[in-house]
Each structure stands twice: as C-alpha cells, then as structure tokens.
mmCIF file of C-alpha atoms in Angstrom:
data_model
loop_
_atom_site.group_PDB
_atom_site.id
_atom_site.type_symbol
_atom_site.label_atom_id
_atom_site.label_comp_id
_atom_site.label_asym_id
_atom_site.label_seq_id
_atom_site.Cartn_x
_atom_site.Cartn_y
_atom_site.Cartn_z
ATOM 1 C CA UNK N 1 172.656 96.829 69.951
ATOM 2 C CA UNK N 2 171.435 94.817 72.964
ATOM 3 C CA UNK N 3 168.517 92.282 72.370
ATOM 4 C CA UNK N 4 165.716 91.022 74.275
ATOM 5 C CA UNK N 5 167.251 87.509 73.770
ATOM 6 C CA UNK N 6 170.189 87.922 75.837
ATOM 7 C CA UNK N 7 167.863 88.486 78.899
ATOM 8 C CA UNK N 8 167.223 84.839 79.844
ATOM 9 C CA UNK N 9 165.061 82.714 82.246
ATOM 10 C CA UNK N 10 163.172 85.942 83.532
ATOM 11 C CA UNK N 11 160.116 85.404 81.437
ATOM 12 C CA UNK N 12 157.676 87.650 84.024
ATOM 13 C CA UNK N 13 160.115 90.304 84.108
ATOM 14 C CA UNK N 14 159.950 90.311 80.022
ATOM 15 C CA UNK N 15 156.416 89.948 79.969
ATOM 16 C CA UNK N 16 156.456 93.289 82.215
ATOM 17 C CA UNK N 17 158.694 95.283 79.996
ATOM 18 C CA UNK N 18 156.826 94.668 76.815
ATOM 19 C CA UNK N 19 153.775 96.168 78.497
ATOM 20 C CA UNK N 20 155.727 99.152 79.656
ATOM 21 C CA UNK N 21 157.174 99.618 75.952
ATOM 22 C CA UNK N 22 153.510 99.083 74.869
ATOM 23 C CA UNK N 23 151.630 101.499 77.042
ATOM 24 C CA UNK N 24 154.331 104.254 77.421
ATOM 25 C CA UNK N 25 154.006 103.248 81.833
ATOM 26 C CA UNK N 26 156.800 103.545 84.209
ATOM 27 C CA UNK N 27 158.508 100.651 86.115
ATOM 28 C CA UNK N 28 160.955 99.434 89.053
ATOM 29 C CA UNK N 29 162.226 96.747 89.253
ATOM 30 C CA UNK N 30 163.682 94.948 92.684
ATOM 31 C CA UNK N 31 165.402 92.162 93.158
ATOM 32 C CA UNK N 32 168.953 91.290 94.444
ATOM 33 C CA UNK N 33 172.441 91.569 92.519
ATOM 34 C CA UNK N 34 172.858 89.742 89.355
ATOM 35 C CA UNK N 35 169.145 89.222 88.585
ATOM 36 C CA UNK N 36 168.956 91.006 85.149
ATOM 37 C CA UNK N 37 167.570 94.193 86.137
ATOM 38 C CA UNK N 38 170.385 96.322 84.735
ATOM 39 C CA UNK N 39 170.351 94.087 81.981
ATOM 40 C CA UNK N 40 166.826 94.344 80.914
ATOM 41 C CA UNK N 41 166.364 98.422 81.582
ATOM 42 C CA UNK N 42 169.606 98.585 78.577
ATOM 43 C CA UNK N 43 167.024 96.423 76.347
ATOM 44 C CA UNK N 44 164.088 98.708 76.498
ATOM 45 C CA UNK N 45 165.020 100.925 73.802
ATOM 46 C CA UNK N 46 165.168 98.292 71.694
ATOM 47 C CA UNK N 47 161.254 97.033 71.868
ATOM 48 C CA UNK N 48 159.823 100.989 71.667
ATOM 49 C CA UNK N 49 158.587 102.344 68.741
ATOM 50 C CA UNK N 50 161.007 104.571 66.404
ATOM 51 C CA UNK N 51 160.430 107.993 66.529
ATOM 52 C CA UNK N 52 158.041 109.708 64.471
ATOM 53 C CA UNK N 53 158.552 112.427 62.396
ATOM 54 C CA UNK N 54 157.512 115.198 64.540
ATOM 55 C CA UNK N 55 159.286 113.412 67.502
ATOM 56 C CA UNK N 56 162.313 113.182 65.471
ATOM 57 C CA UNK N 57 162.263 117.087 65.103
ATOM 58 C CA UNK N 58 161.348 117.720 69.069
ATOM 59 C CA UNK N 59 164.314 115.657 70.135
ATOM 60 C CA UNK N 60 167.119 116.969 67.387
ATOM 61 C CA UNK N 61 166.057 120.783 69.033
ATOM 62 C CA UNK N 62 166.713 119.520 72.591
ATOM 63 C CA UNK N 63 170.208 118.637 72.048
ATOM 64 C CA UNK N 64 170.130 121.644 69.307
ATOM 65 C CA UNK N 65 169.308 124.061 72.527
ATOM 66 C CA UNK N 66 171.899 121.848 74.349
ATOM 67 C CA UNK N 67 174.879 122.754 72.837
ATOM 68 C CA UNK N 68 175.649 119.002 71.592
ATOM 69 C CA UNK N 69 178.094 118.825 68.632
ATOM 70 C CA UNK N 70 178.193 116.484 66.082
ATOM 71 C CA UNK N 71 175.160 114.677 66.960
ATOM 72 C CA UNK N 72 173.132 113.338 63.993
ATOM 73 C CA UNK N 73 169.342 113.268 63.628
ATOM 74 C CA UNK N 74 168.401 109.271 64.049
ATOM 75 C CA UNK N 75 165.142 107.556 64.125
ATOM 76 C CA UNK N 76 165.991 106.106 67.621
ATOM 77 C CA UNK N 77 164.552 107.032 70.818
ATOM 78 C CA UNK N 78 167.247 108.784 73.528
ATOM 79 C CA UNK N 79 168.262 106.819 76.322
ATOM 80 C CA UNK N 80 169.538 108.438 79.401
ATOM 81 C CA UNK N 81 171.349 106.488 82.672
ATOM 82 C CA UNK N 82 172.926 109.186 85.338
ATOM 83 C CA UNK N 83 174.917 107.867 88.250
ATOM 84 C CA UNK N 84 173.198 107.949 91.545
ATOM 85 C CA UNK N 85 175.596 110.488 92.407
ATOM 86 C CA UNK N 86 173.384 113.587 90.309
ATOM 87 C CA UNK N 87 172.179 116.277 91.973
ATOM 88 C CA UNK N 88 168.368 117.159 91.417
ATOM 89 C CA UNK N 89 169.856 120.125 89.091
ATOM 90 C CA UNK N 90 171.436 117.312 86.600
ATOM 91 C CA UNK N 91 168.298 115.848 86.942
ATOM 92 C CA UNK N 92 165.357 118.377 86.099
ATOM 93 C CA UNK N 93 167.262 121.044 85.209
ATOM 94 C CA UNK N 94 168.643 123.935 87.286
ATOM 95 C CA UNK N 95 171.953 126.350 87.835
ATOM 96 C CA UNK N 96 172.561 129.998 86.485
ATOM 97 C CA UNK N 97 171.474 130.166 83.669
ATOM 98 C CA UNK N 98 169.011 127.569 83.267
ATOM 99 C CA UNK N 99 170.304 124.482 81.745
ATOM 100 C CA UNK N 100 168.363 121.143 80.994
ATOM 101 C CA UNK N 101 168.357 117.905 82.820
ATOM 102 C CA UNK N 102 168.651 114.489 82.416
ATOM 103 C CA UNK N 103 165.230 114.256 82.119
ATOM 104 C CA UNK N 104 164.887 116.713 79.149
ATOM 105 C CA UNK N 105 167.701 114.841 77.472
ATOM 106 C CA UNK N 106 165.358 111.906 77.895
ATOM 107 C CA UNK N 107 162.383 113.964 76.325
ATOM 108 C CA UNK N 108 160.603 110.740 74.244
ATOM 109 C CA UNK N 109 162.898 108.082 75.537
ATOM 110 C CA UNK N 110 164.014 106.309 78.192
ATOM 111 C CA UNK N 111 165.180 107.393 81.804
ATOM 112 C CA UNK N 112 167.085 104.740 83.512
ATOM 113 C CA UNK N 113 167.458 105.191 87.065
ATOM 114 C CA UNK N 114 169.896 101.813 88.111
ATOM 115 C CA UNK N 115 170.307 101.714 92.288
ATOM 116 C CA UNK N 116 167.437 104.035 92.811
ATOM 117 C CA UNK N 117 167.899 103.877 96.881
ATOM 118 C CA UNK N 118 171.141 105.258 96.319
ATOM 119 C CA UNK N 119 169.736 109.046 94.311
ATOM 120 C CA UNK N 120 169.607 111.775 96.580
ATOM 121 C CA UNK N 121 166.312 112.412 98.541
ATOM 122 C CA UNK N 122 165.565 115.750 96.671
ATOM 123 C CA UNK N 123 166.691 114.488 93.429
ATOM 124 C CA UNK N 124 164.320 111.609 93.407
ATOM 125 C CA UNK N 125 161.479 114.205 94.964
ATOM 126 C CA UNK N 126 162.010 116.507 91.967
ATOM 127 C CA UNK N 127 160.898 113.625 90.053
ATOM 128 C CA UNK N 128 157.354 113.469 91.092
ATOM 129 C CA UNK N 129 155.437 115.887 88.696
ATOM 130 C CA UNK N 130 157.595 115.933 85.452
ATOM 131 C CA UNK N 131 156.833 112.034 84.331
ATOM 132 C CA UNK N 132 152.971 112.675 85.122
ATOM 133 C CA UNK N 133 152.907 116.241 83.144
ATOM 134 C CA UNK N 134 155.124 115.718 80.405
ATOM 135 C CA UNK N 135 156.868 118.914 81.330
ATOM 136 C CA UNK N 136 159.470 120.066 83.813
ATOM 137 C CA UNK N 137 158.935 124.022 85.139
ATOM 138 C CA UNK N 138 162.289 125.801 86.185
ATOM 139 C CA UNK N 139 162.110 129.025 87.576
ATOM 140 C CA UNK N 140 164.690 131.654 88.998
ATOM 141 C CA UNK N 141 164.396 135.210 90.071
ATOM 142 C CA UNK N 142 164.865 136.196 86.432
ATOM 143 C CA UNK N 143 163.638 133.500 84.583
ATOM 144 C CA UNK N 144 161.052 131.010 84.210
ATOM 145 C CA UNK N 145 161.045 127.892 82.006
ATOM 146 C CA UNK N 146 158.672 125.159 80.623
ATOM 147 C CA UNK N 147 160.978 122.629 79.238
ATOM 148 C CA UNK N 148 159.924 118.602 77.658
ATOM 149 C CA UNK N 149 159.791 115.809 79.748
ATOM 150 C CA UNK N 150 157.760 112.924 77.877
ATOM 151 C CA UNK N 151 160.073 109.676 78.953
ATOM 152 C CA UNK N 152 159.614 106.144 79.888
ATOM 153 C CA UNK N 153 160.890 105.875 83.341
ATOM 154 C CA UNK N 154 162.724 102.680 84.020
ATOM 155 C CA UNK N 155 164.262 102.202 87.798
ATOM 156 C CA UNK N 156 165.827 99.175 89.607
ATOM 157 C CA UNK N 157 166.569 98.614 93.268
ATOM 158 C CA UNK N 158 168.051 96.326 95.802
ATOM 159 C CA UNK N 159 165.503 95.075 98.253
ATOM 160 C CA UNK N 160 167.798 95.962 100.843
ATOM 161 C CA UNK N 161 171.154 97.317 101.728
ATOM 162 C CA UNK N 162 173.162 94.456 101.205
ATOM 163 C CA UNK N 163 171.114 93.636 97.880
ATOM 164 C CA UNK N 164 169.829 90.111 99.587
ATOM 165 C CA UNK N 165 166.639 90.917 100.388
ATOM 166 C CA UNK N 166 164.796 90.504 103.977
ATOM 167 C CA UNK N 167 163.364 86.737 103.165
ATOM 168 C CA UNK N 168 166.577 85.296 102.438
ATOM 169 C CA UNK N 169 168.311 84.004 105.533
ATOM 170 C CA UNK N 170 171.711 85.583 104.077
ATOM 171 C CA UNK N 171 170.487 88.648 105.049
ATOM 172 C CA UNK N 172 171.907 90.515 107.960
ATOM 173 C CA UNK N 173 170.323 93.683 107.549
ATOM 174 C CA UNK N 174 168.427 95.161 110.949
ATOM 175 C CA UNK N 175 165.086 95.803 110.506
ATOM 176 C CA UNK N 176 165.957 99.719 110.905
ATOM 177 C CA UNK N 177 168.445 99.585 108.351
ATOM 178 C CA UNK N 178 165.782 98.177 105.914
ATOM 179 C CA UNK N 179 163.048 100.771 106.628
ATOM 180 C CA UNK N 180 165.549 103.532 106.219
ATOM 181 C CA UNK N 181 166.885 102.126 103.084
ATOM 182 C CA UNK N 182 163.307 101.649 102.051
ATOM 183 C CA UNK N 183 162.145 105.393 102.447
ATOM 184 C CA UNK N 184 164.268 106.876 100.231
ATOM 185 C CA UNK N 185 161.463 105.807 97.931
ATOM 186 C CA UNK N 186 158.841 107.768 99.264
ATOM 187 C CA UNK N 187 155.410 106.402 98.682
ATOM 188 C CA UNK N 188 154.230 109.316 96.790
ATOM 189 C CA UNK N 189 156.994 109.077 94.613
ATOM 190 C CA UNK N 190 156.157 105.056 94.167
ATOM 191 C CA UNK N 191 152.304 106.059 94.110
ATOM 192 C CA UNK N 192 153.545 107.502 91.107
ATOM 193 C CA UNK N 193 155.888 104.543 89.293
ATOM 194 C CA UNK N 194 153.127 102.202 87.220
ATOM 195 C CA UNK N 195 154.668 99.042 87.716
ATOM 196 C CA UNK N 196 156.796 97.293 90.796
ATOM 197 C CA UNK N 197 158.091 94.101 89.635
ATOM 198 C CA UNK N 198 160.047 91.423 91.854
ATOM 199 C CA UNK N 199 162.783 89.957 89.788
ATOM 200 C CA UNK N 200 164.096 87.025 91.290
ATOM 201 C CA UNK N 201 167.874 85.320 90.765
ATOM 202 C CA UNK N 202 167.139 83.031 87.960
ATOM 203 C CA UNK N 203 167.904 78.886 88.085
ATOM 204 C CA UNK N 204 170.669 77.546 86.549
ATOM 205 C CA UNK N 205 168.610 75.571 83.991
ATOM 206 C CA UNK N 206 166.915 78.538 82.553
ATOM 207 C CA UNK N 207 169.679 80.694 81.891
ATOM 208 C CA UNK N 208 171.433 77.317 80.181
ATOM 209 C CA UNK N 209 168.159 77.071 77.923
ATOM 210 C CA UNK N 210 167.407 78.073 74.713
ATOM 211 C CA UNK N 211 167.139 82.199 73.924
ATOM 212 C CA UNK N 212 163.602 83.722 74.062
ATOM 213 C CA UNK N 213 162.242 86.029 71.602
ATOM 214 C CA UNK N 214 164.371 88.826 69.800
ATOM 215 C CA UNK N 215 163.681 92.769 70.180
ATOM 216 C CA UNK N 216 162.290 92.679 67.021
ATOM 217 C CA UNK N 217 159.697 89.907 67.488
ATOM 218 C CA UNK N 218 158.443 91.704 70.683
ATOM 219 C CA UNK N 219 158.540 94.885 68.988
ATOM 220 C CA UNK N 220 156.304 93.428 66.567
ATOM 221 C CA UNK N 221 153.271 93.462 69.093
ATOM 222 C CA UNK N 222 154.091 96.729 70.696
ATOM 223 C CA UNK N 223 154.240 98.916 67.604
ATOM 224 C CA UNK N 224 150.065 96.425 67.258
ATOM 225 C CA UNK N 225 149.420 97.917 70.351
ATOM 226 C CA UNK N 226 150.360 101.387 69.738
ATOM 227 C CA UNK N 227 148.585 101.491 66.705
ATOM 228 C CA UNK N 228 145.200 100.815 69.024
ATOM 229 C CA UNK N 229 146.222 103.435 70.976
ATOM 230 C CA UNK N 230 147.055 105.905 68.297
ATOM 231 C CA UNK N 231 143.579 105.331 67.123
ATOM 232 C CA UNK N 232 142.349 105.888 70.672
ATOM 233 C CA UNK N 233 143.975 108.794 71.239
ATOM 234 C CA UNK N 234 145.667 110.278 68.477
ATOM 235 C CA UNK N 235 149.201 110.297 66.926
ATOM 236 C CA UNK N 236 151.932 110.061 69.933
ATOM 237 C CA UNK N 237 149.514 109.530 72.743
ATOM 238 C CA UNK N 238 149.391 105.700 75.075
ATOM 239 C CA UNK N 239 147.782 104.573 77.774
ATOM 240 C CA UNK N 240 150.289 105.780 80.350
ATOM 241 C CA UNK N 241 148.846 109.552 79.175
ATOM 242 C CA UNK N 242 145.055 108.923 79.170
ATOM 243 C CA UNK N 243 143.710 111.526 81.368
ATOM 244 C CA UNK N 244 141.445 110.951 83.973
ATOM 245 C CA UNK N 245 137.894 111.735 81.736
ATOM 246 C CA UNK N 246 140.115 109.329 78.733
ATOM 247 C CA UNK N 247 140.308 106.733 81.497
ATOM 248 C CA UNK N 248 136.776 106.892 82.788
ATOM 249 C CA UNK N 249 135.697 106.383 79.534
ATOM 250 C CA UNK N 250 137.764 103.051 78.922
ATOM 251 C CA UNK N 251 135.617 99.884 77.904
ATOM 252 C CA UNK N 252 135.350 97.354 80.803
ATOM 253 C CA UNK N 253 133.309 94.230 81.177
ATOM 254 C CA UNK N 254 130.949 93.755 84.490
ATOM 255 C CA UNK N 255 133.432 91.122 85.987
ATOM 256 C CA UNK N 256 136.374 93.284 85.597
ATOM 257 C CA UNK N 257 134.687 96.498 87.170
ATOM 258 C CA UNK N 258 133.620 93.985 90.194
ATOM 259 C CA UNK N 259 137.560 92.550 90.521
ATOM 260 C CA UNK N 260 138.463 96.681 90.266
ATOM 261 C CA UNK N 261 136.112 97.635 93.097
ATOM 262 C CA UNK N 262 137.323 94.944 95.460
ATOM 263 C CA UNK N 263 140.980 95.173 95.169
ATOM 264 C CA UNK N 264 140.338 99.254 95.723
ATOM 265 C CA UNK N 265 139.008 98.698 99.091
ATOM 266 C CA UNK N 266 141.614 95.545 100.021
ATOM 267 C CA UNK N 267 144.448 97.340 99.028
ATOM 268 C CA UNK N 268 143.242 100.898 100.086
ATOM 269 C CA UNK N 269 144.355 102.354 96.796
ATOM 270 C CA UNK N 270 144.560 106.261 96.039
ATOM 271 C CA UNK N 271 142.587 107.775 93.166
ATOM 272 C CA UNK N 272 145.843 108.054 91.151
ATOM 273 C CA UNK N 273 146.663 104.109 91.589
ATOM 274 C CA UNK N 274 142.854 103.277 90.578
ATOM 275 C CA UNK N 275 143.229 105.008 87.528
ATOM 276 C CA UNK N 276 146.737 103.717 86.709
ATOM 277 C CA UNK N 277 145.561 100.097 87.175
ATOM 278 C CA UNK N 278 142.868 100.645 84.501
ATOM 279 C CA UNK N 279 145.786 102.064 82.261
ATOM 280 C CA UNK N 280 147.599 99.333 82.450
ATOM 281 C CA UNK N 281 144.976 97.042 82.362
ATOM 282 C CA UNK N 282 144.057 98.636 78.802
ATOM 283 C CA UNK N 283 147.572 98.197 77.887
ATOM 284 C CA UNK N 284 147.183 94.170 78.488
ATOM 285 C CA UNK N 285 144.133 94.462 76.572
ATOM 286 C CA UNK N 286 145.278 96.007 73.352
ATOM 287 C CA UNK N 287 148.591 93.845 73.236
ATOM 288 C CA UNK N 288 146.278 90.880 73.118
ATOM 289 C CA UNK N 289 143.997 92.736 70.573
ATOM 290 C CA UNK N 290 140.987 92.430 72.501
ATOM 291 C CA UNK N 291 138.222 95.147 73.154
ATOM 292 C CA UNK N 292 136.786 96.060 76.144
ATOM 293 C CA UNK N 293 139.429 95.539 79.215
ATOM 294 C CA UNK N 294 138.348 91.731 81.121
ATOM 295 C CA UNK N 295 138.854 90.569 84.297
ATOM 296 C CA UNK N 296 142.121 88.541 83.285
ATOM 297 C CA UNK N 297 143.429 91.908 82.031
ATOM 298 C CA UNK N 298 142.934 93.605 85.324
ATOM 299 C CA UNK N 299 143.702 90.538 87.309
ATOM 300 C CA UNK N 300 147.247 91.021 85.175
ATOM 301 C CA UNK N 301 147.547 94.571 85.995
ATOM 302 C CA UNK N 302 147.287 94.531 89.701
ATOM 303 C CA UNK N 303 149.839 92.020 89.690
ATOM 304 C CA UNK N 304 152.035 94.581 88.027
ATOM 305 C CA UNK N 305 150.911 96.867 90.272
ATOM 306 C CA UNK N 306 152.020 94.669 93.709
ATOM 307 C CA UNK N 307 155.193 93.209 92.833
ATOM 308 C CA UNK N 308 153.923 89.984 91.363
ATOM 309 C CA UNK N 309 156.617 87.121 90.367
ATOM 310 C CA UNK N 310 154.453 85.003 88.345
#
C-alpha cells in the first residue's frame, strides 16, 4: 500500500504526522495545490498501530450492523475519505431509520477530510463533539442512539480560494473572498483540530533526492510511543484522550511550565488549547523516550499548534 517514502522533501510535514499517529491527535494541513497534503493523509494508515484484538472485534460489528457483505475481519485500521459533497447525515449519522456515518465507519481509524473549506457548514459543525467524546448521539422522535466514534481526524485545505495562498503575489483573491472562504472553519471547530500545519510547495532538489524513511521504520517509534502510553493509561488509550485530571497530572519540568504560562497569555489560548498543547507536548516526549515533558517538547508543540513550517 502507500509508503511514507513516496512523500518527499516535506520533512516538517512528516515529522507532524508521526506525532499524530503517535499520540492518537487530530490535524489540518494547509498549503496550496500539489504540496503533498492529499498525499500524506493516504499514508497515515500506514504508520498507526494494527488493531488490537478487542479493536478488531469493535470494528468487524460496525460494518456487521452496517449491512457490508463480504468484508473480511483484518488487522488494519479503517480509513474513511467522503467527498466534500456529504451531507452532515453521511457524516454522523442520520435519516429514517437511523443509519451510521462516515465517522462510525471510521470508528478506530482514520477520517480524511481532503478540501475541508469546501464541506458543508453544518456538516463540518456536526463534527465538533464526536472526535472529543469518542461517541456520536443520534436521536429522533422514536429513537435515540449512542454509536462509536474513536478516529484520527486528518483534514487538508487550500489557504485560499484559488489554492495560492494570500502571501504569494499570484494571488488574486479579495480580501473578502479570503475571510469568507476562511470561516467555513469556524474557530471552535479549529479550537478543536490538535495540529495546523503549513505545508509549503516543495523545491525541485528535494523531491529529486534520495527517499526518506519507510512506513515501517516510522512505525517502529510510534508503536515505542504507544507502548508509554499504554502504560500510562491503559490498553487503547493516547495522549489525544487524556482527560483533563490525566493531563494535569502530566510530568513537566520548571522551564517548560514557564514557556506554557507565557505563550497562554501571548496567544490568548482557551482552556481546551492549554490542555491540548500539553498533550501533544507529551506525545513529543514519549516518541523521544524521555520522562517528564521539557521545554524543547513544548516549544515543539506550540509550533504544531500555530502552523509552524520548520
């Protein structure tokens, strides 16, 4: 299947998707046309984790309840892409009777979102709980239902209508254009994504150089990190789902609390972005196999946080 190698001269935008596979945390991606984002959110599966045995079960029942035929229980995680086009219904589940959405189908795998400024308002609003709680609640006037929802959420956009992006001087967009473009992602809906990563175009010389590591190399040092986290939490469980009293409690040196505390009055975070910083900032941690979370950890996990390139 596709490998981690074929994605070429984007080494931040790897770097970012082995700590998403690693700590279970969302991520969108934005950068212009032809930048690898499509690319690398098809080579995600391929760095996570086969599924245990209970998993294995959980997901074989979904498309059990489903009605899908001649499916065959596998070891790999499900990966799910709808076209922009879906209604929030295909997406979290709806219509008479109930049926499961995308994001059910998804349940312990990944959810690719590709254009995400081209969903639907209400489908992307319907996506605001489910990732957080693990669960997606339909109800009718004669029903109610509590269905899975445990995925990775992976999401790429253009940085602006014409996919150019506002600091390149090919870009004609108005301003107006931009901002409406740009609120289709509402910002408690991106309050809510882990990671925002620029991907730039990449230079001629590093897509003509040599491969970088397979799937199964980075792999390797997710399945290390999961094991940390495992022990941390129990069987099943990363960062990404550390509850608030499981994040509090998180190991953190003196510098790293001070970097923390500034950046949290700078950038005027919310409560939910504090703690998702520390997340991801333990994620960083255990792929280096370190203890208590440092101040290059957290310096590394804000820069996932803001859209860093470097």
């Amino acid at each position: 299947g596709p490998d981690m190698s074929d994605l070429r001269g984007q080494p931040h935008l790897r770097s970012s998707l082995e700590v998403a596979a690693a700590g279970g945390h969302s991520v969108l991606m934005i950068g212009p046309p032809g930048s690898g984002k499509s690319l690398a959110a098809r080579r995600l599966p391929s760095i996570l984790p086969p599924l245990s045995g209970g998993e294995v079960l959980e997901v074989a029942r979904i498309a059990g309840a489903c009605g899908a035929s001649g499916f065959r229980i596998a070891s790999k995680r499900p990966f799910r892409a709808p076209h922009h086009t879906v209604s929030a219904a295909g997406l979290v589940g709806g219509g008479n009777p109930l049926r499961p959405g995308e994001i059910t189908l998804a349940h312990r795998g990944v959810l690719c979102l590709d254009e995400l400024c081209e969903f639907r308002r209400d489908a992307l609003e319907a996506l605001r709980e489910p990732p957080e709680s693990g669960e997606v609640a339909l109800s009718r006037a004669n029903s109610r239902q509590v269905l899975p929802a445990r995925i990775a959420l992976v999401a790429a956009a253009n940085p602006c209508p014409c996919g150019r992006g506002e600091d390149d001087p090919a870009c004609e967009c108005a301003t107006a254009a931009i901002r409406r473009y740009r609120a289709l992602l509402s910002g408690a809906l991106a309050d809510r994504i882990d990671m925002i990563v620029a991907v730039a175009q990449p230079s001629a010389e590093s897509m003509a150089g040599a491969p970088g590591e397979t799937s199964k190399e980075v792999r390797r040092r997710v399945l290390n990190a999961r094991e940390a986290m495992y022990d941390r939490f129990g069987e099943g469980r990363t960062n990404a789902s550390a509850t608030a009293a499981e994040v509090a409690a998180f190991d953190i040196d003196e510098a790293a609390a001070g970097l923390l505390s500034v950046a949290y009055r700078r950038y005027r975070m919310s409560g939910r972005a504090h703690d998702r910083v520390l997340r991801l900032a333990r994620t960083v941690a255990d792929l280096e196999s370190q203890g208590p979370v440092s101040e290059s950890h957290l310096a590394r996990a804000l820069q996932l946080r803001r859209r860093g390139e470097s």
